Short mmCIF file of C-alpha atoms in Angstrom, two decimals:
data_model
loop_
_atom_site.label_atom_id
_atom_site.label_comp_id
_atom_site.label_asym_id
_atom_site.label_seq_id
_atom_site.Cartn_x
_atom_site.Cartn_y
_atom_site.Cartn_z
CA UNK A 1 48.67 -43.84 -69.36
CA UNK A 2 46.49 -46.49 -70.57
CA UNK A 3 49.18 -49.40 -69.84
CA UNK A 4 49.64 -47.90 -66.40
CA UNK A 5 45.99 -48.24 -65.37
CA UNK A 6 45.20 -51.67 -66.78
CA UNK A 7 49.09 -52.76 -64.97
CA UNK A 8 47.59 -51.17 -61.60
CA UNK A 9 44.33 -53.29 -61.82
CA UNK A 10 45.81 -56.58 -63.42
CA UNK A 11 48.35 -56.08 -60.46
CA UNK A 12 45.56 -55.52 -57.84
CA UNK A 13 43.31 -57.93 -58.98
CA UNK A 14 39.49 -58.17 -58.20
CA UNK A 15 40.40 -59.22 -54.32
CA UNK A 16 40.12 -56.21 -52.99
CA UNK A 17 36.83 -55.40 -54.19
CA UNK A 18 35.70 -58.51 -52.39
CA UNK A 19 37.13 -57.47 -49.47
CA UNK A 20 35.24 -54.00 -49.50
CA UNK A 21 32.09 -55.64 -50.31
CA UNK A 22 32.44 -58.14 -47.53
CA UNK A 23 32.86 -55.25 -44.98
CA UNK A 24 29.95 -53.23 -46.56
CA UNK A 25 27.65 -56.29 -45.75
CA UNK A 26 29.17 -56.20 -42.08
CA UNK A 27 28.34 -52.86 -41.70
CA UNK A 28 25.05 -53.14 -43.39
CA UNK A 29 23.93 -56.19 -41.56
CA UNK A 30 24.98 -54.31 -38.33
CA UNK A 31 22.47 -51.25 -38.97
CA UNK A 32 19.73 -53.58 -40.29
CA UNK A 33 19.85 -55.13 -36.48
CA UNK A 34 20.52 -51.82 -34.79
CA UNK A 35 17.38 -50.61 -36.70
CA UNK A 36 14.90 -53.53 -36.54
CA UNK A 37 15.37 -53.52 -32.42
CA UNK A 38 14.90 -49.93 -32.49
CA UNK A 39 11.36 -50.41 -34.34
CA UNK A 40 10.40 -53.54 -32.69
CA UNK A 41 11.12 -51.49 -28.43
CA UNK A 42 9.35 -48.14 -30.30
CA UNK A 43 6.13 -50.75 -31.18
CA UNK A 44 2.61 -50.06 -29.76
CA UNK A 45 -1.11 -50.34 -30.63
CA UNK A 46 -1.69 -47.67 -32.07
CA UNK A 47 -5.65 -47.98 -32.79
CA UNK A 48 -5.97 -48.68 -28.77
CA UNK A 49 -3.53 -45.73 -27.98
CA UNK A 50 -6.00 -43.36 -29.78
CA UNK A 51 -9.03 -44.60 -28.27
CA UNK A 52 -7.64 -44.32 -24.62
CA UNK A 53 -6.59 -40.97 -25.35
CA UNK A 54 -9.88 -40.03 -26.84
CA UNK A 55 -11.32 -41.28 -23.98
CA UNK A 56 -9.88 -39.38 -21.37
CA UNK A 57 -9.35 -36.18 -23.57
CA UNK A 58 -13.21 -36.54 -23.60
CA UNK A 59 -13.33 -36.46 -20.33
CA UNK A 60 -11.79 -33.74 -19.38
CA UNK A 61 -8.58 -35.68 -18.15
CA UNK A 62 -5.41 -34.26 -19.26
CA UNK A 63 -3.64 -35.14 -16.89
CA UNK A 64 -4.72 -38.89 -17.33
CA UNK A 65 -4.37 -38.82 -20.54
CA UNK A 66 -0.76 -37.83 -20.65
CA UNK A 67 0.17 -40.59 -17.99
CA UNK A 68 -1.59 -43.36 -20.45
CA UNK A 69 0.85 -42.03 -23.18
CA UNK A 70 3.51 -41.74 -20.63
CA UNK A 71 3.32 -45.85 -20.37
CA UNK A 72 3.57 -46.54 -24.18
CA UNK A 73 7.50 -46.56 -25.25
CA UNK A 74 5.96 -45.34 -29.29
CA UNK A 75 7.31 -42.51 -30.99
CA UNK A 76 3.60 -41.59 -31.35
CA UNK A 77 3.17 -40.99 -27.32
CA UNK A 78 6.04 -38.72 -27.16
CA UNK A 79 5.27 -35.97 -29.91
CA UNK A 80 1.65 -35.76 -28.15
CA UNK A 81 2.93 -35.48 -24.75
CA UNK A 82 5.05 -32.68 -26.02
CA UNK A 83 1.73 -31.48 -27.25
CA UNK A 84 -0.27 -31.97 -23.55
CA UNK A 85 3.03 -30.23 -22.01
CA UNK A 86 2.50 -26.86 -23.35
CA UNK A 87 -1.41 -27.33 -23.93
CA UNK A 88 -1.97 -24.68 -21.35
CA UNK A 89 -0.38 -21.92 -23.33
CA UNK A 90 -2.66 -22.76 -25.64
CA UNK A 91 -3.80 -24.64 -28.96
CA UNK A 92 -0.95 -22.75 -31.59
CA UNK A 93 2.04 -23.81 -28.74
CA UNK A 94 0.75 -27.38 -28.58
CA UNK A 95 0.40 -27.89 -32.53
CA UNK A 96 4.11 -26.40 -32.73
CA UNK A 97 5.23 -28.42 -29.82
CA UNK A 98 4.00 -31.49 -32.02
CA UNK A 99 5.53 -30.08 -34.84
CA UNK A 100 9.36 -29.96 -33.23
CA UNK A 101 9.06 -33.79 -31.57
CA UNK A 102 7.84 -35.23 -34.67
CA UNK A 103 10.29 -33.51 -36.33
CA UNK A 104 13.00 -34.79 -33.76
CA UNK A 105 11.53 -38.42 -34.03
CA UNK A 106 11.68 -38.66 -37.61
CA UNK A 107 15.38 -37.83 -37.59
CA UNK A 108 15.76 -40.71 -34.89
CA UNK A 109 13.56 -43.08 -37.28
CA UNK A 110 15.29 -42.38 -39.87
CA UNK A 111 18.91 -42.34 -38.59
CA UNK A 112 21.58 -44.53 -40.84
CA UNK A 113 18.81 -45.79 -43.29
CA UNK A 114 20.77 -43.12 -45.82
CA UNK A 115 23.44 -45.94 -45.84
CA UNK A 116 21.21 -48.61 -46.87
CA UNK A 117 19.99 -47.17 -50.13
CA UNK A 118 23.37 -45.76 -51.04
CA UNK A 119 24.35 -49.35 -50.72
CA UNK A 120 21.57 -50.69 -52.22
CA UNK A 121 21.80 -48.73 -55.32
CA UNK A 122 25.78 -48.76 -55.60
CA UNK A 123 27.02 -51.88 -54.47
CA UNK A 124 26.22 -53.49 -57.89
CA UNK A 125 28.23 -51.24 -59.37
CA UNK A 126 31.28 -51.84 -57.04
CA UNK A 127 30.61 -55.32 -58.18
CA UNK A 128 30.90 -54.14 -62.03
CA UNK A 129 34.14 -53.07 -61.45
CA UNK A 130 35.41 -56.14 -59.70
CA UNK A 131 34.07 -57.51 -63.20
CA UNK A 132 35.67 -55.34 -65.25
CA UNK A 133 38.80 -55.50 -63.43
CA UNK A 134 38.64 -59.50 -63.73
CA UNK A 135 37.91 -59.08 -68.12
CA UNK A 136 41.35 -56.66 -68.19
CA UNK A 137 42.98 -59.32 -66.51
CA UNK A 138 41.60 -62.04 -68.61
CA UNK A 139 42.44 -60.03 -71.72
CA UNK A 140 46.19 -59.21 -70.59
CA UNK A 141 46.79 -62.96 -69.99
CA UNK A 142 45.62 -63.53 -73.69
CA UNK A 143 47.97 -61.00 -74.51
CA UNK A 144 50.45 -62.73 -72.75
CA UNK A 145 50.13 -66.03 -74.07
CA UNK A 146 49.76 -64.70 -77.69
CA UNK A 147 53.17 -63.14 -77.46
CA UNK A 148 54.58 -66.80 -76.05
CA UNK A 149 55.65 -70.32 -77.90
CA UNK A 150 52.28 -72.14 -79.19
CA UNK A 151 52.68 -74.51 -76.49
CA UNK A 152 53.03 -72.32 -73.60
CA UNK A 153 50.29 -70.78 -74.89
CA UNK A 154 47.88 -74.00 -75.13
CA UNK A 155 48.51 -74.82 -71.53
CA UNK A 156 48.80 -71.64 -69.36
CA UNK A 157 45.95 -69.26 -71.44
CA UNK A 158 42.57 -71.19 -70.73
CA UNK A 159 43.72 -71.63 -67.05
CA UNK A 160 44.65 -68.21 -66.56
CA UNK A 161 41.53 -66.34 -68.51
CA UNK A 162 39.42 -69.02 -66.79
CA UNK A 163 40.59 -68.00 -62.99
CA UNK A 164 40.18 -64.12 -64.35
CA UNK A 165 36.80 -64.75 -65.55
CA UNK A 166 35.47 -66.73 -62.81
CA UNK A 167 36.55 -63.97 -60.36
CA UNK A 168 34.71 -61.22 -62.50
CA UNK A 169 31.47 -63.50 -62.23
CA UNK A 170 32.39 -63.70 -58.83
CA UNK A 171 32.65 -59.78 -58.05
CA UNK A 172 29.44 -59.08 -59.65
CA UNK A 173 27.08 -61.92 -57.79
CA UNK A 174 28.84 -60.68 -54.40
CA UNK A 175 27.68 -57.08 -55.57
CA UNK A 176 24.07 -58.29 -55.86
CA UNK A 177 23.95 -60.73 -52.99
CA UNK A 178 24.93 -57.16 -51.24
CA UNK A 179 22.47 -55.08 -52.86
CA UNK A 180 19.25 -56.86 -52.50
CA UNK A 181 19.14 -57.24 -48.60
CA UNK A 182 20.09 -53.30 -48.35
CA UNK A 183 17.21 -52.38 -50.97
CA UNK A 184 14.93 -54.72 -49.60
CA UNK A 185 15.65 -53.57 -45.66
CA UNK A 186 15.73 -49.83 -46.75
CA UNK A 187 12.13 -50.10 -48.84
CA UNK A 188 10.94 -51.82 -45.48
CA UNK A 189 12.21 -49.68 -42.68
CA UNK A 190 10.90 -46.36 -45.24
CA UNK A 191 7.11 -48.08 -44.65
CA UNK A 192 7.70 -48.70 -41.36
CA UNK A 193 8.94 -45.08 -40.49
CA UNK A 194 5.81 -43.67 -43.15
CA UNK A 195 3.44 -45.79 -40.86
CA UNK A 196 5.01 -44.28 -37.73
CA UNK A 197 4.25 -40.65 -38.92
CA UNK A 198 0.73 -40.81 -40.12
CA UNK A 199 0.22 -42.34 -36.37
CA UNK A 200 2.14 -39.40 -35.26
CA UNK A 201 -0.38 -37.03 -37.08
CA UNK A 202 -3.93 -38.65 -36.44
CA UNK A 203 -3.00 -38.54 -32.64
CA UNK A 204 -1.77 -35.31 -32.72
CA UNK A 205 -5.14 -34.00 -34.58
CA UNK A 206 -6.60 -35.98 -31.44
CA UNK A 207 -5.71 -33.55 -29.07
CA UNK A 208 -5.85 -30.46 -31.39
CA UNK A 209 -9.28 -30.92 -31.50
CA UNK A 210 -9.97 -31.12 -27.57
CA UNK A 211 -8.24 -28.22 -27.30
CA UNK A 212 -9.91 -26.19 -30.03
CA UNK A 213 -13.02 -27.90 -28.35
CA UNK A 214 -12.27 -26.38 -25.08
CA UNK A 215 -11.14 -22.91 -26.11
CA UNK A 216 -14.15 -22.44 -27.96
CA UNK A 217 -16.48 -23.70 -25.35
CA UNK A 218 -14.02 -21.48 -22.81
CA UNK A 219 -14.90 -18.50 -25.40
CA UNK A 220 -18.46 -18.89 -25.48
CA UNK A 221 -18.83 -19.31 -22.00
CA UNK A 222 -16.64 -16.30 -20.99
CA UNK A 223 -18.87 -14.16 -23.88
CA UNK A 224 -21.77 -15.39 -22.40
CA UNK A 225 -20.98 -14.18 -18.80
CA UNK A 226 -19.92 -11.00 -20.46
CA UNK A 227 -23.11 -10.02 -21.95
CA UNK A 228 -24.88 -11.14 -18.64
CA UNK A 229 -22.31 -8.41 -17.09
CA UNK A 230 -23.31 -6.06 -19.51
CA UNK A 231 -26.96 -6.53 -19.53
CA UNK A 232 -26.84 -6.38 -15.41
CA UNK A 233 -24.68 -2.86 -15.70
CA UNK A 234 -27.31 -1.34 -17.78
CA UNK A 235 -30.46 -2.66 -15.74
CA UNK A 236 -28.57 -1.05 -12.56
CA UNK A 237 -28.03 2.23 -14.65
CA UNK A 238 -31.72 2.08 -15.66
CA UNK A 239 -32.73 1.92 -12.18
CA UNK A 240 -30.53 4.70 -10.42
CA UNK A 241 -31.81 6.87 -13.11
CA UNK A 242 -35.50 6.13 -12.45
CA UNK A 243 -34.79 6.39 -8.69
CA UNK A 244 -33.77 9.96 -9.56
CA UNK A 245 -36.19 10.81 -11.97
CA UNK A 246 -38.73 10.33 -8.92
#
């Protein structure tokens, strides 16, 4: 069993593992692009974004404010406009509103980065076993030579263990020259997505609290008239009784 594996990957060689490491860079290059031009047409200002919309939340503007978020192309604008959509059925249905678009655009921010940190923490080891192929094959042409004349031996051996080791060395820098990029674009995109979501939040607190502002005020105003109701029923009681006392 033993001589059949090492015969299948003396046979194979380390090439192959090259090969699959060269297309997992295509392919990882590919969604480092697709994700970095995602980012960069999602980018705003955040800091100005909030203080436009707590400008025109203050002043009474919901309608403005949802066309200023409307303009910005940020994953930020588009969880609170879900928000400002169902605002009217009150505060609970905006917050959960919120809740399901930020939920929705953290899938989309986070879309294919799984691949990059697979990558990133396996393609090293892909690139172990294009060594460890390369060290069988260096061993089984010692083996070779050792069972040959003495001067076979002295000429083919060092060549042969030399090209086996040099393509084990070979296999494991590709692995890492893979690796790094994919760690060091995953780690990067991660901050950039974190960043994205605590922007997500503070706005969306933003409006929460003009409309918790508003329904209270809307509460105290509507308990207000209802005690003047009150307090006029009973004065006009008080009076038709005194009007019949006499």
């Amino acid at each position: 069993m033993i001589e059949r594996i090492k015969s299948a990957m003396v046979g194979l060689g380390a090439g192959w593992v090259l090969l699959l490491m060269l297309f997992l860079s295509v392919v990882s290059l590919a969604i480092m692009l697709e994700r970095a031009w995602l980012y960069w047409s999602l980018r705003d200002d955040a800091a100005t974004l909030m203080k436009d919309l707590g400008r025109l939340l203050r002043g009474g503007d919901l309608e403005g404010a949802r066309a200023r978020l409307e303009r910005s192309p940020s994953a930020e604008a588009a969880v609170v406009i879900a928000g400002i959509v169902e605002a009217k059925m009150g505060v609970e249905a905006a917050e959960e509103a919120m809740a399901g678009a930020s939920a929705l655009q953290r899938l989309k921010l986070e879309k294919r980065l799984t691949f990059l940190g697979t990558l990133g923490n396996n393609a090293p080891f892909i690139g172990l076993l294009g060594t460890v192929i390369g060290i069988v094959g260096a061993f089984d042409e010692l083996g070779k030579a050792k069972n040959s004349n003495l001067a076979g031996a002295a000429q083919v051996a060092p060549e042969a263990v030399m090209t086996n080791i040099a393509e084990a060395l070979v296999a494991t820098a590709v692995g890492l020259l893979v690796a790094i990029p994919a760690v060091a674009a995953f780690n990067w995109f991660q901050r950039v997505v974190k960043t994205t979501l605590a922007n997500t939040d503070a706005l969306s607190h933003v409006l929460l609290a003009h409309l918790k502002a508003t329904g209270e005020s809307d509460s105290a105003v509507e308990e207000v008239m209802e005690t003047a109701a009150h307090g006029a029923d009973r004065k006009s009681k008080a009076s038709r009784a005194a009007k019949e006392a006499e």
